Amino acid sequence: MPERTPVLALWSAPRSRSTAFARMMAERGDRVVVHEPFSQVVDFGEAKVGDQVAHTEADVLASLRAIAAEKPVFFKDTTDFHYPALLADQAFLAGATHTFIIRHPAEAIASHHELNPNLGRDEIGFAWLHEIFAAVEAATGRTPVVIDSDDLLDRPAETVRAYCSAVGIPFLPDALNWQPGMRSEWQATSRWHESTSRTAGFSRERNDRAEAVAANPVLRAYHDYHLPYYEQLRAAALRP
């Protein structure tokens, strides 16, 4: 019998507003929320997954399954790293519900570069994000759920409602608002989540930094490399 794991995952290229979405999921209070377990294992050598400390991708997968055996789980993670053990685990690809959030690469790269001036091409993450998307599609035979973060900011209630309907969870409108503040699970990477810590809901900040990507030959080449992967994901996005 195929594995059915009550894990709901949100995959994102860095700086694509996934932390705000995860903040909303935490506000719901109906599942364990795990913050970036795969990327923290790669980046720091360990990650807190529920009550366990994982040191490898295999540990993360085992810990998520263990939590899910007791209660529903939501985790979000970013694709500034490559996750071969995840891609090799066909049961997890097929058994969990994998969803995706996107942001235009020009905006994501500008935001990422501001925090990491030594940014490399691959860690921008859209190619690796698409790789997971394609692996899930192949494992399940279905197109995974994708949301466009611009829709999330412009039409939060409609977008979250459409997402909830697509993944089979109730829409809880009260979760669209929360108290600002830095959450404990963000502490290890707090500077990456500082902007989200100031929010009380989904909101758009004025941002003209994307123009700097077009003006920078290196960043422009990065953008041109990742744009086709973004466009393929965007073609699958929900239209709330």
PDB file of C-alpha atoms in Angstrom:
ATOM      1  CA  MET A   1       0.000   0.000   0.000  1.00  0.00           C
ATOM      2  CA  PRO A   2       1.407   3.472  -0.861  1.00  0.00           C
ATOM      3  CA  GLU A   3       2.650   5.556   2.041  1.00  0.00           C
ATOM      4  CA  ARG A   4       0.236   8.267   3.164  1.00  0.00           C
ATOM      5  CA  THR A   5       2.052  10.754   5.364  1.00  0.00           C
ATOM      6  CA  PRO A   6       0.044  13.616   6.953  1.00  0.00           C
ATOM      7  CA  VAL A   7       2.843  16.056   6.128  1.00  0.00           C
ATOM      8  CA  LEU A   8       2.118  19.288   4.287  1.00  0.00           C
ATOM      9  CA  ALA A   9       5.258  20.859   2.804  1.00  0.00           C
ATOM     10  CA  LEU A  10       5.861  24.291   1.301  1.00  0.00           C
ATOM     11  CA  TRP A  11       8.954  24.591  -0.899  1.00  0.00           C
ATOM     12  CA  SER A  12      10.356  27.944  -1.921  1.00  0.00           C
ATOM     13  CA  ALA A  13      13.342  29.591  -3.493  1.00  0.00           C
ATOM     14  CA  PRO A  14      14.902  31.933  -0.903  1.00  0.00           C
ATOM     15  CA  ARG A  15      13.291  35.344  -0.399  1.00  0.00           C
ATOM     16  CA  SER A  16       9.968  34.265  -1.871  1.00  0.00           C
ATOM     17  CA  ARG A  17       7.761  35.092   1.142  1.00  0.00           C
ATOM     18  CA  SER A  18       7.542  31.538   2.411  1.00  0.00           C
ATOM     19  CA  THR A  19       8.240  32.609   5.997  1.00  0.00           C
ATOM     20  CA  ALA A  20       5.129  34.789   6.006  1.00  0.00           C
ATOM     21  CA  PHE A  21       3.101  31.834   4.762  1.00  0.00           C
ATOM     22  CA  ALA A  22       4.582  29.614   7.481  1.00  0.00           C
ATOM     23  CA  ARG A  23       3.740  32.299  10.058  1.00  0.00           C
ATOM     24  CA  MET A  24       0.126  32.046   8.946  1.00  0.00           C
ATOM     25  CA  MET A  25       0.264  28.257   9.241  1.00  0.00           C
ATOM     26  CA  ALA A  26       1.594  28.575  12.803  1.00  0.00           C
ATOM     27  CA  GLU A  27      -1.260  30.946  13.632  1.00  0.00           C
ATOM     28  CA  ARG A  28      -3.762  28.251  12.638  1.00  0.00           C
ATOM     29  CA  GLY A  29      -2.652  26.099  15.561  1.00  0.00           C
ATOM     30  CA  ASP A  30      -3.867  22.857  13.995  1.00  0.00           C
ATOM     31  CA  ARG A  31      -0.541  21.198  13.182  1.00  0.00           C
ATOM     32  CA  VAL A  32       3.088  21.030  14.207  1.00  0.00           C
ATOM     33  CA  VAL A  33       5.071  23.631  12.227  1.00  0.00           C
ATOM     34  CA  VAL A  34       8.710  22.821  11.427  1.00  0.00           C
ATOM     35  CA  HIS A  35      10.983  25.549  10.124  1.00  0.00           C
ATOM     36  CA  GLU A  36      13.461  24.778   7.314  1.00  0.00           C
ATOM     37  CA  PRO A  37      14.740  21.393   8.546  1.00  0.00           C
ATOM     38  CA  PHE A  38      16.479  20.366   5.324  1.00  0.00           C
ATOM     39  CA  SER A  39      18.320  23.627   4.741  1.00  0.00           C
ATOM     40  CA  GLN A  40      19.394  23.891   8.380  1.00  0.00           C
ATOM     41  CA  VAL A  41      20.868  20.382   8.311  1.00  0.00           C
ATOM     42  CA  VAL A  42      22.926  21.316   5.251  1.00  0.00           C
ATOM     43  CA  ASP A  43      23.870  24.783   6.497  1.00  0.00           C
ATOM     44  CA  PHE A  44      24.466  24.127  10.210  1.00  0.00           C
ATOM     45  CA  GLY A  45      24.841  20.345  10.458  1.00  0.00           C
ATOM     46  CA  GLU A  46      21.700  19.936  12.547  1.00  0.00           C
ATOM     47  CA  ALA A  47      18.068  20.938  12.738  1.00  0.00           C
ATOM     48  CA  LYS A  48      15.355  20.766  15.373  1.00  0.00           C
ATOM     49  CA  VAL A  49      12.466  18.656  14.092  1.00  0.00           C
ATOM     50  CA  GLY A  50       9.836  18.404  16.788  1.00  0.00           C
ATOM     51  CA  ASP A  51      11.557  16.946  19.843  1.00  0.00           C
ATOM     52  CA  GLN A  52      14.380  15.445  17.775  1.00  0.00           C
ATOM     53  CA  VAL A  53      17.661  16.879  16.511  1.00  0.00           C
ATOM     54  CA  ALA A  54      18.381  15.785  12.953  1.00  0.00           C
ATOM     55  CA  HIS A  55      21.913  15.682  11.520  1.00  0.00           C
ATOM     56  CA  THR A  56      21.221  14.386   8.025  1.00  0.00           C
ATOM     57  CA  GLU A  57      18.493  14.550   5.421  1.00  0.00           C
ATOM     58  CA  ALA A  58      17.607  10.969   6.319  1.00  0.00           C
ATOM     59  CA  ASP A  59      17.177  12.042   9.956  1.00  0.00           C
ATOM     60  CA  VAL A  60      14.877  14.878   8.866  1.00  0.00           C
ATOM     61  CA  LEU A  61      12.730  12.505   6.830  1.00  0.00           C
ATOM     62  CA  ALA A  62      12.529  10.020   9.706  1.00  0.00           C
ATOM     63  CA  SER A  63      11.649  12.746  12.213  1.00  0.00           C
ATOM     64  CA  LEU A  64       8.904  14.195  10.005  1.00  0.00           C
ATOM     65  CA  ARG A  65       7.414  10.732   9.622  1.00  0.00           C
ATOM     66  CA  ALA A  66       7.582  10.171  13.383  1.00  0.00           C
ATOM     67  CA  ILE A  67       5.759  13.429  14.144  1.00  0.00           C
ATOM     68  CA  ALA A  68       3.199  12.737  11.430  1.00  0.00           C
ATOM     69  CA  ALA A  69       2.418   9.381  13.013  1.00  0.00           C
ATOM     70  CA  GLU A  70       1.053  11.333  16.009  1.00  0.00           C
ATOM     71  CA  LYS A  71      -0.298  14.589  14.567  1.00  0.00           C
ATOM     72  CA  PRO A  72      -0.402  16.585  11.307  1.00  0.00           C
ATOM     73  CA  VAL A  73       2.776  18.432  10.306  1.00  0.00           C
ATOM     74  CA  PHE A  74       3.536  21.477   8.174  1.00  0.00           C
ATOM     75  CA  PHE A  75       7.086  22.350   7.218  1.00  0.00           C
ATOM     76  CA  LYS A  76       8.509  24.936   4.915  1.00  0.00           C
ATOM     77  CA  ASP A  77      11.952  24.902   3.387  1.00  0.00           C
ATOM     78  CA  THR A  78      14.076  26.735   0.864  1.00  0.00           C
ATOM     79  CA  THR A  79      16.035  25.535  -2.120  1.00  0.00           C
ATOM     80  CA  ASP A  80      19.283  27.407  -1.688  1.00  0.00           C
ATOM     81  CA  PHE A  81      20.663  23.870  -1.220  1.00  0.00           C
ATOM     82  CA  HIS A  82      20.235  20.598  -3.070  1.00  0.00           C
ATOM     83  CA  TYR A  83      18.515  17.687  -1.327  1.00  0.00           C
ATOM     84  CA  PRO A  84      19.472  14.353  -2.945  1.00  0.00           C
ATOM     85  CA  ALA A  85      18.078  12.174  -0.130  1.00  0.00           C
ATOM     86  CA  LEU A  86      14.701  13.870  -0.448  1.00  0.00           C
ATOM     87  CA  LEU A  87      14.708  13.349  -4.219  1.00  0.00           C
ATOM     88  CA  ALA A  88      15.588   9.672  -3.746  1.00  0.00           C
ATOM     89  CA  ASP A  89      12.761   9.024  -1.257  1.00  0.00           C
ATOM     90  CA  GLN A  90       9.931   8.135  -3.609  1.00  0.00           C
ATOM     91  CA  ALA A  91       7.591   7.195  -0.767  1.00  0.00           C
ATOM     92  CA  PHE A  92       7.943  10.625   0.828  1.00  0.00           C
ATOM     93  CA  LEU A  93       7.624  12.432  -2.496  1.00  0.00           C
ATOM     94  CA  ALA A  94       4.397  10.548  -3.190  1.00  0.00           C
ATOM     95  CA  GLY A  95       3.027  10.266   0.350  1.00  0.00           C
ATOM     96  CA  ALA A  96       3.384  13.812   1.669  1.00  0.00           C
ATOM     97  CA  THR A  97       1.566  16.803   0.177  1.00  0.00           C
ATOM     98  CA  HIS A  98       4.242  18.971  -1.431  1.00  0.00           C
ATOM     99  CA  THR A  99       3.288  22.533  -2.367  1.00  0.00           C
ATOM    100  CA  PHE A 100       5.280  25.438  -3.767  1.00  0.00           C
ATOM    101  CA  ILE A 101       5.393  29.233  -3.512  1.00  0.00           C
ATOM    102  CA  ILE A 102       7.047  31.482  -6.085  1.00  0.00           C
ATOM    103  CA  ARG A 103       8.165  35.079  -6.514  1.00  0.00           C
ATOM    104  CA  HIS A 104       9.531  36.721  -9.634  1.00  0.00           C
ATOM    105  CA  PRO A 105      13.292  35.978  -9.797  1.00  0.00           C
ATOM    106  CA  ALA A 106      14.229  39.641 -10.258  1.00  0.00           C
ATOM    107  CA  GLU A 107      12.660  40.494  -6.898  1.00  0.00           C
ATOM    108  CA  ALA A 108      13.880  37.345  -5.141  1.00  0.00           C
ATOM    109  CA  ILE A 109      17.463  37.790  -6.397  1.00  0.00           C
ATOM    110  CA  ALA A 110      17.548  41.463  -5.395  1.00  0.00           C
ATOM    111  CA  SER A 111      16.351  40.639  -1.884  1.00  0.00           C
ATOM    112  CA  HIS A 112      18.718  37.672  -1.595  1.00  0.00           C
ATOM    113  CA  HIS A 113      21.726  39.641  -2.854  1.00  0.00           C
ATOM    114  CA  GLU A 114      21.085  42.396  -0.326  1.00  0.00           C
ATOM    115  CA  LEU A 115      21.531  39.861   2.489  1.00  0.00           C
ATOM    116  CA  ASN A 116      24.228  37.817   0.755  1.00  0.00           C
ATOM    117  CA  PRO A 117      26.445  39.885  -1.582  1.00  0.00           C
ATOM    118  CA  ASN A 118      28.461  36.742  -2.427  1.00  0.00           C
ATOM    119  CA  LEU A 119      25.355  35.029  -3.747  1.00  0.00           C
ATOM    120  CA  GLY A 120      26.043  32.215  -6.222  1.00  0.00           C
ATOM    121  CA  ARG A 121      23.868  31.218  -9.152  1.00  0.00           C
ATOM    122  CA  ASP A 122      22.592  27.889  -7.874  1.00  0.00           C
ATOM    123  CA  GLU A 123      21.639  29.047  -4.383  1.00  0.00           C
ATOM    124  CA  ILE A 124      19.073  31.400  -5.907  1.00  0.00           C
ATOM    125  CA  GLY A 125      17.125  28.183  -5.948  1.00  0.00           C
ATOM    126  CA  PHE A 126      14.564  28.214  -8.752  1.00  0.00           C
ATOM    127  CA  ALA A 127      16.220  25.377 -10.674  1.00  0.00           C
ATOM    128  CA  TRP A 128      16.368  23.205  -7.555  1.00  0.00           C
ATOM    129  CA  LEU A 129      12.791  24.227  -6.691  1.00  0.00           C
ATOM    130  CA  HIS A 130      11.613  23.073 -10.088  1.00  0.00           C
ATOM    131  CA  GLU A 131      13.542  19.825  -9.664  1.00  0.00           C
ATOM    132  CA  ILE A 132      11.512  19.002  -6.536  1.00  0.00           C
ATOM    133  CA  PHE A 133       8.307  20.035  -8.301  1.00  0.00           C
ATOM    134  CA  ALA A 134       9.081  17.702 -11.214  1.00  0.00           C
ATOM    135  CA  ALA A 135      10.035  14.860  -8.865  1.00  0.00           C
ATOM    136  CA  VAL A 136       6.749  15.193  -6.959  1.00  0.00           C
ATOM    137  CA  GLU A 137       4.782  15.358 -10.198  1.00  0.00           C
ATOM    138  CA  ALA A 138       6.496  12.199 -11.442  1.00  0.00           C
ATOM    139  CA  ALA A 139       5.962  10.379  -8.122  1.00  0.00           C
ATOM    140  CA  THR A 140       2.276  11.287  -7.805  1.00  0.00           C
ATOM    141  CA  GLY A 141       1.111  11.622 -11.386  1.00  0.00           C
ATOM    142  CA  ARG A 142      -0.455  14.974 -10.423  1.00  0.00           C
ATOM    143  CA  THR A 143       0.564  18.598 -10.812  1.00  0.00           C
ATOM    144  CA  PRO A 144       1.547  19.910  -7.363  1.00  0.00           C
ATOM    145  CA  VAL A 145      -0.090  22.982  -5.861  1.00  0.00           C
ATOM    146  CA  VAL A 146       1.761  26.232  -6.605  1.00  0.00           C
ATOM    147  CA  ILE A 147       0.858  29.683  -5.325  1.00  0.00           C
ATOM    148  CA  ASP A 148       2.250  32.981  -6.568  1.00  0.00           C
ATOM    149  CA  SER A 149       3.320  35.148  -3.642  1.00  0.00           C
ATOM    150  CA  ASP A 150       2.128  38.254  -5.502  1.00  0.00           C
ATOM    151  CA  ASP A 151      -1.371  36.779  -5.324  1.00  0.00           C
ATOM    152  CA  LEU A 152      -0.800  36.131  -1.628  1.00  0.00           C
ATOM    153  CA  LEU A 153      -0.050  39.819  -1.028  1.00  0.00           C
ATOM    154  CA  ASP A 154      -2.678  41.238  -3.360  1.00  0.00           C
ATOM    155  CA  ARG A 155      -5.520  38.829  -2.501  1.00  0.00           C
ATOM    156  CA  PRO A 156      -4.550  37.035   0.711  1.00  0.00           C
ATOM    157  CA  ALA A 157      -7.942  35.639   1.691  1.00  0.00           C
ATOM    158  CA  GLU A 158      -8.759  34.392  -1.803  1.00  0.00           C
ATOM    159  CA  THR A 159      -5.298  32.885  -2.291  1.00  0.00           C
ATOM    160  CA  VAL A 160      -5.188  31.123   1.065  1.00  0.00           C
ATOM    161  CA  ARG A 161      -8.741  29.890   0.579  1.00  0.00           C
ATOM    162  CA  ALA A 162      -7.770  28.417  -2.813  1.00  0.00           C
ATOM    163  CA  TYR A 163      -4.661  26.829  -1.295  1.00  0.00           C
ATOM    164  CA  CYS A 164      -6.618  25.279   1.555  1.00  0.00           C
ATOM    165  CA  SER A 165      -9.195  23.890  -0.839  1.00  0.00           C
ATOM    166  CA  ALA A 166      -6.473  22.436  -3.069  1.00  0.00           C
ATOM    167  CA  VAL A 167      -4.679  20.644  -0.209  1.00  0.00           C
ATOM    168  CA  GLY A 168      -7.803  19.611   1.691  1.00  0.00           C
ATOM    169  CA  ILE A 169      -7.567  21.648   4.889  1.00  0.00           C
ATOM    170  CA  PRO A 170     -10.134  24.099   6.298  1.00  0.00           C
ATOM    171  CA  PHE A 171      -9.762  27.786   5.541  1.00  0.00           C
ATOM    172  CA  LEU A 172      -9.283  29.683   8.814  1.00  0.00           C
ATOM    173  CA  PRO A 173      -9.579  33.414   8.081  1.00  0.00           C
ATOM    174  CA  ASP A 174      -8.456  34.447  11.568  1.00  0.00           C
ATOM    175  CA  ALA A 175      -4.999  33.035  10.785  1.00  0.00           C
ATOM    176  CA  LEU A 176      -4.433  35.762   8.176  1.00  0.00           C
ATOM    177  CA  ASN A 177      -3.464  38.132  11.009  1.00  0.00           C
ATOM    178  CA  TRP A 178      -0.914  37.649  13.788  1.00  0.00           C
ATOM    179  CA  GLN A 179       1.147  39.484  16.368  1.00  0.00           C
ATOM    180  CA  PRO A 180       4.457  40.858  15.077  1.00  0.00           C
ATOM    181  CA  GLY A 181       7.635  39.458  16.594  1.00  0.00           C
ATOM    182  CA  MET A 182      10.627  37.208  16.048  1.00  0.00           C
ATOM    183  CA  ARG A 183       9.647  33.584  16.601  1.00  0.00           C
ATOM    184  CA  SER A 184      11.982  31.243  18.453  1.00  0.00           C
ATOM    185  CA  GLU A 185      12.404  28.900  15.490  1.00  0.00           C
ATOM    186  CA  TRP A 186      13.717  31.803  13.417  1.00  0.00           C
ATOM    187  CA  GLN A 187      16.559  32.683  15.788  1.00  0.00           C
ATOM    188  CA  ALA A 188      19.320  30.716  14.030  1.00  0.00           C
ATOM    189  CA  THR A 189      18.679  32.651  10.823  1.00  0.00           C
ATOM    190  CA  SER A 190      17.041  35.728  12.322  1.00  0.00           C
ATOM    191  CA  ARG A 191      18.429  38.306   9.906  1.00  0.00           C
ATOM    192  CA  TRP A 192      16.690  36.491   7.046  1.00  0.00           C
ATOM    193  CA  HIS A 193      13.337  36.766   8.824  1.00  0.00           C
ATOM    194  CA  GLU A 194      13.577  40.261  10.245  1.00  0.00           C
ATOM    195  CA  SER A 195      11.180  41.764   7.713  1.00  0.00           C
ATOM    196  CA  THR A 196       8.557  39.082   8.387  1.00  0.00           C
ATOM    197  CA  SER A 197       8.954  39.595  12.141  1.00  0.00           C
ATOM    198  CA  ARG A 198       7.616  43.155  11.690  1.00  0.00           C
ATOM    199  CA  THR A 199       4.441  42.065   9.927  1.00  0.00           C
ATOM    200  CA  ALA A 200       0.968  41.415  11.298  1.00  0.00           C
ATOM    201  CA  GLY A 201      -0.370  39.866   8.095  1.00  0.00           C
ATOM    202  CA  PHE A 202       0.390  39.592   4.401  1.00  0.00           C
ATOM    203  CA  SER A 203       1.487  43.025   3.202  1.00  0.00           C
ATOM    204  CA  ARG A 204       3.572  44.437   0.392  1.00  0.00           C
ATOM    205  CA  GLU A 205       6.569  46.666   1.027  1.00  0.00           C
ATOM    206  CA  ARG A 206       7.661  49.178  -1.591  1.00  0.00           C
ATOM    207  CA  ASN A 207      10.716  47.679  -3.271  1.00  0.00           C
ATOM    208  CA  ASP A 208      12.611  49.057  -6.255  1.00  0.00           C
ATOM    209  CA  ARG A 209      15.636  46.784  -5.796  1.00  0.00           C
ATOM    210  CA  ALA A 210      14.743  44.563  -8.753  1.00  0.00           C
ATOM    211  CA  GLU A 211      16.087  47.261 -11.073  1.00  0.00           C
ATOM    212  CA  ALA A 212      19.545  46.569  -9.670  1.00  0.00           C
ATOM    213  CA  VAL A 213      19.419  43.027 -11.061  1.00  0.00           C
ATOM    214  CA  ALA A 214      19.021  44.257 -14.630  1.00  0.00           C
ATOM    215  CA  ALA A 215      21.878  46.727 -14.116  1.00  0.00           C
ATOM    216  CA  ASN A 216      24.306  44.096 -12.785  1.00  0.00           C
ATOM    217  CA  PRO A 217      25.695  41.729 -15.475  1.00  0.00           C
ATOM    218  CA  VAL A 218      26.294  38.865 -13.012  1.00  0.00           C
ATOM    219  CA  LEU A 219      22.878  39.112 -11.396  1.00  0.00           C
ATOM    220  CA  ARG A 220      21.245  39.550 -14.793  1.00  0.00           C
ATOM    221  CA  ALA A 221      22.858  36.286 -15.959  1.00  0.00           C
ATOM    222  CA  TYR A 222      21.597  34.560 -12.808  1.00  0.00           C
ATOM    223  CA  HIS A 223      18.122  35.919 -13.513  1.00  0.00           C
ATOM    224  CA  ASP A 224      18.175  34.692 -17.098  1.00  0.00           C
ATOM    225  CA  TYR A 225      19.235  31.212 -15.953  1.00  0.00           C
ATOM    226  CA  HIS A 226      16.442  30.861 -13.396  1.00  0.00           C
ATOM    227  CA  LEU A 227      13.628  32.628 -15.251  1.00  0.00           C
ATOM    228  CA  PRO A 228      12.547  29.583 -17.336  1.00  0.00           C
ATOM    229  CA  TYR A 229      12.184  27.466 -14.176  1.00  0.00           C
ATOM    230  CA  TYR A 230      10.095  30.199 -12.554  1.00  0.00           C
ATOM    231  CA  GLU A 231       7.925  30.500 -15.651  1.00  0.00           C
ATOM    232  CA  GLN A 232       7.231  26.760 -15.686  1.00  0.00           C
ATOM    233  CA  LEU A 233       6.191  26.914 -12.039  1.00  0.00           C
ATOM    234  CA  ARG A 234       4.098  30.007 -12.600  1.00  0.00           C
ATOM    235  CA  ALA A 235       2.217  28.269 -15.402  1.00  0.00           C
ATOM    236  CA  ALA A 236       0.983  25.760 -12.793  1.00  0.00           C
ATOM    237  CA  ALA A 237       0.042  28.348 -10.147  1.00  0.00           C
ATOM    238  CA  LEU A 238      -3.457  28.521  -8.674  1.00  0.00           C
ATOM    239  CA  ARG A 239      -5.562  31.398  -9.943  1.00  0.00           C
ATOM    240  CA  PRO A 240      -7.596  32.591  -6.954  1.00  0.00           C
TER     241      PRO A 240
END
